[in-house]
PDB file of C-alpha atoms in Angstrom:
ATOM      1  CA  UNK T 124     145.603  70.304  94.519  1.00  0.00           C
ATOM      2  CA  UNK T 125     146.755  69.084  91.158  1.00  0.00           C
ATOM      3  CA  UNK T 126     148.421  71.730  89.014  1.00  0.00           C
ATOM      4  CA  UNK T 127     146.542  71.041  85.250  1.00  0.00           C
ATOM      5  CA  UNK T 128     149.716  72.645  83.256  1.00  0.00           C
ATOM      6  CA  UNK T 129     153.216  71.525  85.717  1.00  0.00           C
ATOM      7  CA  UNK T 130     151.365  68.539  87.355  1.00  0.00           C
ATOM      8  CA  UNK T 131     154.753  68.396  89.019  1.00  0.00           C
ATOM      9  CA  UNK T 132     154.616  71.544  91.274  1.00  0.00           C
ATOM     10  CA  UNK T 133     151.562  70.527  93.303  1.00  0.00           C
ATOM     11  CA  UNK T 134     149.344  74.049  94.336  1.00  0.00           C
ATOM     12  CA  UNK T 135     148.358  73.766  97.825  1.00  0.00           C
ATOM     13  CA  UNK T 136     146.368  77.155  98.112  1.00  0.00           C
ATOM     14  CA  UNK T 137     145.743  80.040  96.216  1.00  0.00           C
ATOM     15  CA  UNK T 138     143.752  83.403  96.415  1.00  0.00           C
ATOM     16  CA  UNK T 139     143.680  86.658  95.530  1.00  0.00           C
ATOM     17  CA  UNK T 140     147.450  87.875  97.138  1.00  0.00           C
ATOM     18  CA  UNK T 141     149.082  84.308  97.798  1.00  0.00           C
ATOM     19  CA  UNK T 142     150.088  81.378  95.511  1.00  0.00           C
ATOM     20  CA  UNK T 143     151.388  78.322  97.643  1.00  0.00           C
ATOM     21  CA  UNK T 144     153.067  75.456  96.024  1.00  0.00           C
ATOM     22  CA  UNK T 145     155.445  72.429  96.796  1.00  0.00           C
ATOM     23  CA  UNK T 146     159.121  73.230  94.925  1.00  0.00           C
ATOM     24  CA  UNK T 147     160.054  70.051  93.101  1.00  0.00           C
ATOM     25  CA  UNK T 148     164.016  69.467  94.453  1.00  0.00           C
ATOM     26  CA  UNK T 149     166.602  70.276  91.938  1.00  0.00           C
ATOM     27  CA  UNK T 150     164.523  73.096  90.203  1.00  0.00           C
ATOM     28  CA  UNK T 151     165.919  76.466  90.263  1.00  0.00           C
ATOM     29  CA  UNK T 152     163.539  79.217  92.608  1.00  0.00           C
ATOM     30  CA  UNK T 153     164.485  81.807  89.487  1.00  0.00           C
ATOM     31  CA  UNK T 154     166.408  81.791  86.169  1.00  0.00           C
ATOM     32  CA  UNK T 155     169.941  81.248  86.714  1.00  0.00           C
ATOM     33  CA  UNK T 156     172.862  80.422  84.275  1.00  0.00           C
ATOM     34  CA  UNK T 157     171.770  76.711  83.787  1.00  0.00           C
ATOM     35  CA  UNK T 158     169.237  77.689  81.730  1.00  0.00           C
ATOM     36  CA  UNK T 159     166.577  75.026  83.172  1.00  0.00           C
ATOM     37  CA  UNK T 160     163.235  76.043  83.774  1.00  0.00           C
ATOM     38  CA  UNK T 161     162.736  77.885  87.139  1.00  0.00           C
ATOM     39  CA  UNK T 162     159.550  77.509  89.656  1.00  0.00           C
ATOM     40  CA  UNK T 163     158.991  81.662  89.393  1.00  0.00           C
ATOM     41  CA  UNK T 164     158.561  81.402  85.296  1.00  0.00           C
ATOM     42  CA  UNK T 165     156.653  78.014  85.837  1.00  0.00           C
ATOM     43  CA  UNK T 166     154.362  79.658  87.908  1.00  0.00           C
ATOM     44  CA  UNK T 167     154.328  83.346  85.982  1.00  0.00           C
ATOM     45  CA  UNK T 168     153.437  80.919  82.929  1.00  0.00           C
ATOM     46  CA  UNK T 169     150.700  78.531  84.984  1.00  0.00           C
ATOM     47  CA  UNK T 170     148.882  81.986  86.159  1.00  0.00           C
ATOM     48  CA  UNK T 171     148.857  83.352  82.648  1.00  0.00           C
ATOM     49  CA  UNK T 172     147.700  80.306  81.225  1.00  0.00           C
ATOM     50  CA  UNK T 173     144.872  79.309  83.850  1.00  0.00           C
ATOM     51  CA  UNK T 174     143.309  82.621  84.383  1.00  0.00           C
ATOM     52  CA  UNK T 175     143.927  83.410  80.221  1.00  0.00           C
ATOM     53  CA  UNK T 176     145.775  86.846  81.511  1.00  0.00           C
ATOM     54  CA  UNK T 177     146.981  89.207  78.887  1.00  0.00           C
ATOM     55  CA  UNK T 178     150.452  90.650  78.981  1.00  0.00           C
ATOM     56  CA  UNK T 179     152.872  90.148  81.559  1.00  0.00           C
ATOM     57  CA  UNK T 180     152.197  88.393  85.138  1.00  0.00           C
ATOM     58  CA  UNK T 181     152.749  89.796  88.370  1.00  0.00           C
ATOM     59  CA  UNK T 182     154.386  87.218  90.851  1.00  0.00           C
ATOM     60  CA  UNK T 183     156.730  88.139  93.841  1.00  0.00           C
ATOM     61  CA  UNK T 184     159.438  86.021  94.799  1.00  0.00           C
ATOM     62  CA  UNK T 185     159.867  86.619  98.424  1.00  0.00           C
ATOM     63  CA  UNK T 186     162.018  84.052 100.117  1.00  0.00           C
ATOM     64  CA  UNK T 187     164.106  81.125  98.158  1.00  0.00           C
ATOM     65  CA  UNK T 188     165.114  77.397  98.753  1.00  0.00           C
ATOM     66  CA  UNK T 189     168.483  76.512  97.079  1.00  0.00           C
ATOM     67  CA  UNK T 190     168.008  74.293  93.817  1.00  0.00           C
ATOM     68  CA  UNK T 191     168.541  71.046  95.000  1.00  0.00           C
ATOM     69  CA  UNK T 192     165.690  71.860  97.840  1.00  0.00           C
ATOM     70  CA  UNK T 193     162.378  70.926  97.508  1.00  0.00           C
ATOM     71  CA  UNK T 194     159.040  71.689 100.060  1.00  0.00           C
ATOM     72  CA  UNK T 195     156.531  74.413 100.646  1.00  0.00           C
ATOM     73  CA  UNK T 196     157.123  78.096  99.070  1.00  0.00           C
ATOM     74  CA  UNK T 197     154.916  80.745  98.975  1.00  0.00           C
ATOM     75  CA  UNK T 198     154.625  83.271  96.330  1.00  0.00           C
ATOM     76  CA  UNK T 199     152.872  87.061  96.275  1.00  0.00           C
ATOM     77  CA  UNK T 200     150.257  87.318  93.268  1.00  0.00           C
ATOM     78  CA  UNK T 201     150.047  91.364  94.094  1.00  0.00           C
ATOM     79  CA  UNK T 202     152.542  93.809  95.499  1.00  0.00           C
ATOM     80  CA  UNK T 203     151.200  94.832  98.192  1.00  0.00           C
ATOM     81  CA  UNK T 204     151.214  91.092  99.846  1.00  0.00           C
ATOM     82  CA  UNK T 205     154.920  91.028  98.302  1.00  0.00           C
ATOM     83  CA  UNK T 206     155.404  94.243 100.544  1.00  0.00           C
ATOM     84  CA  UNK T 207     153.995  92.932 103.680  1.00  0.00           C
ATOM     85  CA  UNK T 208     155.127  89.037 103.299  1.00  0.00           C
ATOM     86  CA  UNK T 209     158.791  90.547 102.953  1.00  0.00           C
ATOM     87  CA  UNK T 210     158.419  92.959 105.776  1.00  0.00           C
ATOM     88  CA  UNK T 211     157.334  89.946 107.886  1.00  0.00           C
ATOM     89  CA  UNK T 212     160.490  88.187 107.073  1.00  0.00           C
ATOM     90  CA  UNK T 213     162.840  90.784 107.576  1.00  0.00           C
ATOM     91  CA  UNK T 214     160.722  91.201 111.395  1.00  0.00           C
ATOM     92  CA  UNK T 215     161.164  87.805 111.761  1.00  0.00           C
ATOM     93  CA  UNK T 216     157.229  87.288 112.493  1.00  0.00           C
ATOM     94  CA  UNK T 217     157.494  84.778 109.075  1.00  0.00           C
ATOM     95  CA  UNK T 218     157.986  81.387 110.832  1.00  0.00           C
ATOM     96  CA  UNK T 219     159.847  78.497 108.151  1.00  0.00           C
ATOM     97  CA  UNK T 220     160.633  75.186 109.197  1.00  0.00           C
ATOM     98  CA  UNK T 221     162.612  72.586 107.657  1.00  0.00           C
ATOM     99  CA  UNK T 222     163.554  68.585 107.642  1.00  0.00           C
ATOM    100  CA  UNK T 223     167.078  67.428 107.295  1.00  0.00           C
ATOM    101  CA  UNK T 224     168.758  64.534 107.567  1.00  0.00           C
ATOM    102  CA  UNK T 225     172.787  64.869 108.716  1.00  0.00           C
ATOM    103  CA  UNK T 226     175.581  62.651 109.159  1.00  0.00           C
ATOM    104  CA  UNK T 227     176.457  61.661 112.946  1.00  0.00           C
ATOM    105  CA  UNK T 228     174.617  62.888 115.843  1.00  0.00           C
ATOM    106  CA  UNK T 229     174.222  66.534 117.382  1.00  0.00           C
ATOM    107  CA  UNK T 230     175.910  66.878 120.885  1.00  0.00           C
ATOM    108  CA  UNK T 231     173.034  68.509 121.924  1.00  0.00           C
ATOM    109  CA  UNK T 232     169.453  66.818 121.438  1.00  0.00           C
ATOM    110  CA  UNK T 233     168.213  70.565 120.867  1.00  0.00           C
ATOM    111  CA  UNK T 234     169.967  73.216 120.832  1.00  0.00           C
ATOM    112  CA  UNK T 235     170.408  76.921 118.908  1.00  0.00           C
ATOM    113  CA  UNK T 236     173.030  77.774 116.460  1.00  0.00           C
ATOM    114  CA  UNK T 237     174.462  81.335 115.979  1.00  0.00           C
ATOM    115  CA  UNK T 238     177.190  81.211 113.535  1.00  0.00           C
ATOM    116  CA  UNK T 239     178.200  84.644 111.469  1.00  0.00           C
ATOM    117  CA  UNK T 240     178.256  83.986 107.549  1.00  0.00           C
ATOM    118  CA  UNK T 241     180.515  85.281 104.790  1.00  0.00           C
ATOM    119  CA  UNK T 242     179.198  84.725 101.357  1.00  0.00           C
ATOM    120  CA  UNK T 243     181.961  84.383  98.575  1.00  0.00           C
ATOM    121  CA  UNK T 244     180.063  85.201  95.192  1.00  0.00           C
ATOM    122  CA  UNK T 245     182.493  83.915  92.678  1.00  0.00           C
ATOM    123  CA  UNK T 246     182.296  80.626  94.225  1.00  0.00           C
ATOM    124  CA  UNK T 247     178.580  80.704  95.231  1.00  0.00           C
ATOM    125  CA  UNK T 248     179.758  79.093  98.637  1.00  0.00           C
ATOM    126  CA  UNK T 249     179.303  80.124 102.374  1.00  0.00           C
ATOM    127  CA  UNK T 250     181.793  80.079 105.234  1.00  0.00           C
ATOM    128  CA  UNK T 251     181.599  81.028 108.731  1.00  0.00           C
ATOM    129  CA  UNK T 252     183.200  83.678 110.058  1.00  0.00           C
ATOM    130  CA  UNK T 253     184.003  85.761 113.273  1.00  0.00           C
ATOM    131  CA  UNK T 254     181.698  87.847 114.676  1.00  0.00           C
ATOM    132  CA  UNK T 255     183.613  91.059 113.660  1.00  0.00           C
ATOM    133  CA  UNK T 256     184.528  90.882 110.373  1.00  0.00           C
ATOM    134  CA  UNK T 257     182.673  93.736 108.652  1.00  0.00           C
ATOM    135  CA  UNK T 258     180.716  91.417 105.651  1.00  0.00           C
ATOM    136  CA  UNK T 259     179.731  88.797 107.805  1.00  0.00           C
ATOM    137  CA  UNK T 260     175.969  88.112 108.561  1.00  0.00           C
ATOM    138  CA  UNK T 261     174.234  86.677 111.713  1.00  0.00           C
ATOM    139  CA  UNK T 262     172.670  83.453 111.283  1.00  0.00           C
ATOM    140  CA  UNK T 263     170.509  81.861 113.517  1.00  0.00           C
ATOM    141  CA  UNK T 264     168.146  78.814 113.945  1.00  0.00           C
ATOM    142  CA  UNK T 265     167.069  76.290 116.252  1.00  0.00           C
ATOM    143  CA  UNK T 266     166.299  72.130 115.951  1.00  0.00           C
ATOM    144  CA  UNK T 267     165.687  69.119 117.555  1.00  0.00           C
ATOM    145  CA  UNK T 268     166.799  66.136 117.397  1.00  0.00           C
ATOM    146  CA  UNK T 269     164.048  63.450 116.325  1.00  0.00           C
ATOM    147  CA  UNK T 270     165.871  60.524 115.963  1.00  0.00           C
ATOM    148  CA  UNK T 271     169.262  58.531 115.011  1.00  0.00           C
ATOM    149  CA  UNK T 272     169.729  55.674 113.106  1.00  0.00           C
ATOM    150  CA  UNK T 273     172.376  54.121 110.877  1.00  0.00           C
ATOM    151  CA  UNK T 274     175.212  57.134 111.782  1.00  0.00           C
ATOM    152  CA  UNK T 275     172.455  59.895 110.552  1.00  0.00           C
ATOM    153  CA  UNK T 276     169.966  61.301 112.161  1.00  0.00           C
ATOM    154  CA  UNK T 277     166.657  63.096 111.194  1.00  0.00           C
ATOM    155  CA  UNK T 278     166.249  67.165 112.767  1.00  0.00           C
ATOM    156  CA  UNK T 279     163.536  69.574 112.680  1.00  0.00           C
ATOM    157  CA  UNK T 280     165.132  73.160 112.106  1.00  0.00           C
ATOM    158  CA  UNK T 281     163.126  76.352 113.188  1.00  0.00           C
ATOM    159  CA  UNK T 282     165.050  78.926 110.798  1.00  0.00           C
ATOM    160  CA  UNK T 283     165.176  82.169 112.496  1.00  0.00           C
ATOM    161  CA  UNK T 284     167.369  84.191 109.735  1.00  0.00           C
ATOM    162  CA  UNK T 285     167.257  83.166 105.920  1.00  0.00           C
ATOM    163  CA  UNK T 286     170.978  83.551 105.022  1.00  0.00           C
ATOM    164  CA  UNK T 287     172.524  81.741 101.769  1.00  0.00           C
ATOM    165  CA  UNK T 288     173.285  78.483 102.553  1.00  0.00           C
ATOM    166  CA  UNK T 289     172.705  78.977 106.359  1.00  0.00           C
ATOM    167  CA  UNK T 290     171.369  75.204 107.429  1.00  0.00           C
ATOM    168  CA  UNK T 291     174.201  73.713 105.148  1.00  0.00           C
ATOM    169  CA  UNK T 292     176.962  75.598 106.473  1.00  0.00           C
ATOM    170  CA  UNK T 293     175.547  75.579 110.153  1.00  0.00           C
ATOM    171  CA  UNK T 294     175.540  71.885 110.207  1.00  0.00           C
ATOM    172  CA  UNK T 295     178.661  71.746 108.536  1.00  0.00           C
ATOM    173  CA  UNK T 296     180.103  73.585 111.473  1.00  0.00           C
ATOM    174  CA  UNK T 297     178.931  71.224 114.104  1.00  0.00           C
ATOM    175  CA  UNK T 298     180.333  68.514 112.699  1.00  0.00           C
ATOM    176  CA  UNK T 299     176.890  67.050 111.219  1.00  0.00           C
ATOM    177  CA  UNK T 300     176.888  68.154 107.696  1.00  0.00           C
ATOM    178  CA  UNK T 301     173.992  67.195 105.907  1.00  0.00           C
ATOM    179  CA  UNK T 302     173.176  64.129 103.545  1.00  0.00           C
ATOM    180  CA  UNK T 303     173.697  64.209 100.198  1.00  0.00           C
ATOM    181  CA  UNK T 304     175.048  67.969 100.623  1.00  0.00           C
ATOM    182  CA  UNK T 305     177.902  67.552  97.652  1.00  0.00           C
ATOM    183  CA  UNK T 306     179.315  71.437  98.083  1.00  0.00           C
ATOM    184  CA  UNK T 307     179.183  71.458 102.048  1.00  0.00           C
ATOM    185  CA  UNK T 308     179.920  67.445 102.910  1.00  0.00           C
ATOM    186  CA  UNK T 309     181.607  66.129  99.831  1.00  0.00           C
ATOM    187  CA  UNK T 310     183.652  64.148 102.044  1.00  0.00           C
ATOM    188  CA  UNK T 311     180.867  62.011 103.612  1.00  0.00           C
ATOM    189  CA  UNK T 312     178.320  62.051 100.387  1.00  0.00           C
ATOM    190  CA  UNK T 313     178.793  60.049  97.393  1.00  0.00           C
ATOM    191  CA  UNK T 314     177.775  62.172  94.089  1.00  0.00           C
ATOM    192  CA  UNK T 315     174.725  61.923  92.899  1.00  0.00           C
ATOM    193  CA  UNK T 316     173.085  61.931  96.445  1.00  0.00           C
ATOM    194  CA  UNK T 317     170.351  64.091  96.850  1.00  0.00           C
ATOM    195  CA  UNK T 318     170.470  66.465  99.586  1.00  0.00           C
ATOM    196  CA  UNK T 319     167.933  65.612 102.869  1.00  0.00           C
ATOM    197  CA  UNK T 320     166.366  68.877 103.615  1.00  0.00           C
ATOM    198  CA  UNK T 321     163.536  69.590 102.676  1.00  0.00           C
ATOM    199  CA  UNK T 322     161.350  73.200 103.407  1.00  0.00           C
ATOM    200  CA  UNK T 323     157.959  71.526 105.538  1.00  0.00           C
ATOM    201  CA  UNK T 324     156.083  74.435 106.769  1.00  0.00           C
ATOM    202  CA  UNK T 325     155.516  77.921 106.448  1.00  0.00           C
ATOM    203  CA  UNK T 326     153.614  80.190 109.108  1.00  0.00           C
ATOM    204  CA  UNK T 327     152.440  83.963 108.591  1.00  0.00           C
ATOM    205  CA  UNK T 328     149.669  86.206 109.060  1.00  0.00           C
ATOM    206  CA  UNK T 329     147.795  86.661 105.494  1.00  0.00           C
ATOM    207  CA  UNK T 330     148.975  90.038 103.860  1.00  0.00           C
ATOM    208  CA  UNK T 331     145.296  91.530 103.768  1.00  0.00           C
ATOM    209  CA  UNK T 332     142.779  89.573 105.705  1.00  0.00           C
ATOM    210  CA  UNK T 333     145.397  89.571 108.802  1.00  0.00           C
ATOM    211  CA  UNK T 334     144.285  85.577 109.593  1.00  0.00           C
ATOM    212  CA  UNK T 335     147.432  83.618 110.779  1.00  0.00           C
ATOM    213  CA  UNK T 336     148.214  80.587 108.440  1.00  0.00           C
ATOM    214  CA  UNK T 337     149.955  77.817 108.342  1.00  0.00           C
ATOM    215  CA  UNK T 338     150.865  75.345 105.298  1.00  0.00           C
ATOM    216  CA  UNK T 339     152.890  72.431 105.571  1.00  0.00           C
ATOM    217  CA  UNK T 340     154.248  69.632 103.269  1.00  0.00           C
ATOM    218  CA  UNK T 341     156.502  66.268 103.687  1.00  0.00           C
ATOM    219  CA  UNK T 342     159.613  65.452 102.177  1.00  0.00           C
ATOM    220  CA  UNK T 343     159.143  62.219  99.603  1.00  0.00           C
ATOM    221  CA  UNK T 344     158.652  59.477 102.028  1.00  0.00           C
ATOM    222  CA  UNK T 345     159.369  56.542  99.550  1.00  0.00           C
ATOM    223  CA  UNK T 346     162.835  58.245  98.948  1.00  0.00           C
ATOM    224  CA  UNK T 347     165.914  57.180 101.001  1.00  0.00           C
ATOM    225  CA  UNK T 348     166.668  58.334 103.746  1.00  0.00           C
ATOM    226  CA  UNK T 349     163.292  60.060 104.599  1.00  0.00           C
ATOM    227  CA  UNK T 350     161.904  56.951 104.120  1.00  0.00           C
ATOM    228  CA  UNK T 351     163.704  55.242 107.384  1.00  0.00           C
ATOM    229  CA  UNK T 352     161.676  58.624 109.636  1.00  0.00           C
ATOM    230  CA  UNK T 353     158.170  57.824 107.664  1.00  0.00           C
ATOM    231  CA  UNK T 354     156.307  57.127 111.218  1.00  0.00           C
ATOM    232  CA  UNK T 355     158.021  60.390 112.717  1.00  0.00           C
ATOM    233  CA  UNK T 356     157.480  62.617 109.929  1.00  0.00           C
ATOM    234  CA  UNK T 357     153.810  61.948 110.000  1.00  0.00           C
ATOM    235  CA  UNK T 358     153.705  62.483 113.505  1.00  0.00           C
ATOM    236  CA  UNK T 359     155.453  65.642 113.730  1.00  0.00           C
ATOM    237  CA  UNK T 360     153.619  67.051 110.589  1.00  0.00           C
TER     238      UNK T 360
END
């Protein structure tokens, strides 16, 4: 549905416990140095403003897409679904997929990646790491190759963990970094690309009414590259 007051961060449900919305790419998740307007004041500012709410708004930021991201997000409007939404992401009953688009083609059609991830803050960057090195994190997903044109070739990732960076850098490893991906592929993307990966479906079980839902959204379709996959992106949606 339309959003009246940031027509450009399209709602696509909303009760009592959960906000859902489409992240516009290159908007932060929350404030950050830049400065720009973030999706989690947006949103704070869109509740307050719709439902004319006094004082202060309660929204819970529970999982995160990395600025230059864009797809489906969900958001806790009380604590208690906050509690129970995060505690089905750390149990790993939270189920997120993702497009991308990377450079080259997988060796393996499908296939799961386990990689172990070392985040260095003052850089904001992720590397891989060995298993036994005391900082670094598991990291695991899943995809499938949908097709390969033109040297790239369009995957659908099940994410399994929800480290910093983790498609990027997992990609990265393999060989097939990701398009438009300036700080993990800068030697196969020109600047000013925008990355191909897009979040395009979120699964849980509601906090409080215990139904399993599912939302999902598709990357811009008129936009290359998605717009070379339009026929299998529908599809697979």
């Amino acid at each position: 549905m339309a959003n009246p007051i940031y027509p450009e961060i399209p709602i696509i449900f909303e009760d009592n416990h959960l906000l859902i919305v489409v992240k516009p790419p290159n908007m932060p998740t929350q404030e950050d140095e830049s400065g720009d307007l973030d999706l989690l004041t947006a949103l704070k500012e869109d509740v307050k403003k719709r439902y004319s709410k006094p004082g202060a708004v309660y929204l819970g930021l529970v999982h995160r897409l990395d600025r230059p991201v864009g797809g489906v997000m969900v958001f806790a409007r009380t604590s208690k679904a906050a509690s129970r939404l995060s505690e089905s992401i750390r149990s790993r009953a939270f189920g997120k997929s993702y497009w991308a688009i990377v450079h080259g083609t997988p060796k393996k059609a499908e296939d799961k990646l386990v990689h172990y991830l070392l985040k260095d803050k003052s850089t904001n960057t992720v590397s891989t790491a060995a298993k036994q090195h005391p900082e670094a994190k598991e990291a695991i997903l899943e995809y499938k190759t949908i097709g390969t044109m033109n040297n790239l070739s369009l995957v659908s990732i099940q994410l399994h963990t929800g480290r910093s960076h983790q498609i990027r850098v997992q990609f990265a490893a393999i060989g097939c970094p990701l398009y438009g991906d300036q700080k993990y592929g800068a030697e196969y993307n020109l600047a000013g690309q925008q990355i191909a990966l897009w979040s395009g479906k979120l699964a849980f079980e509601h906090p409080t009414l215990k139904e399993n839902l599912t939302f999902t959204s598709l990357p811009p379709l008129s936009a290359f590259p998605w717009n070379v996959w339009n026929e299998n992106l529908y599809d697979q949606n």
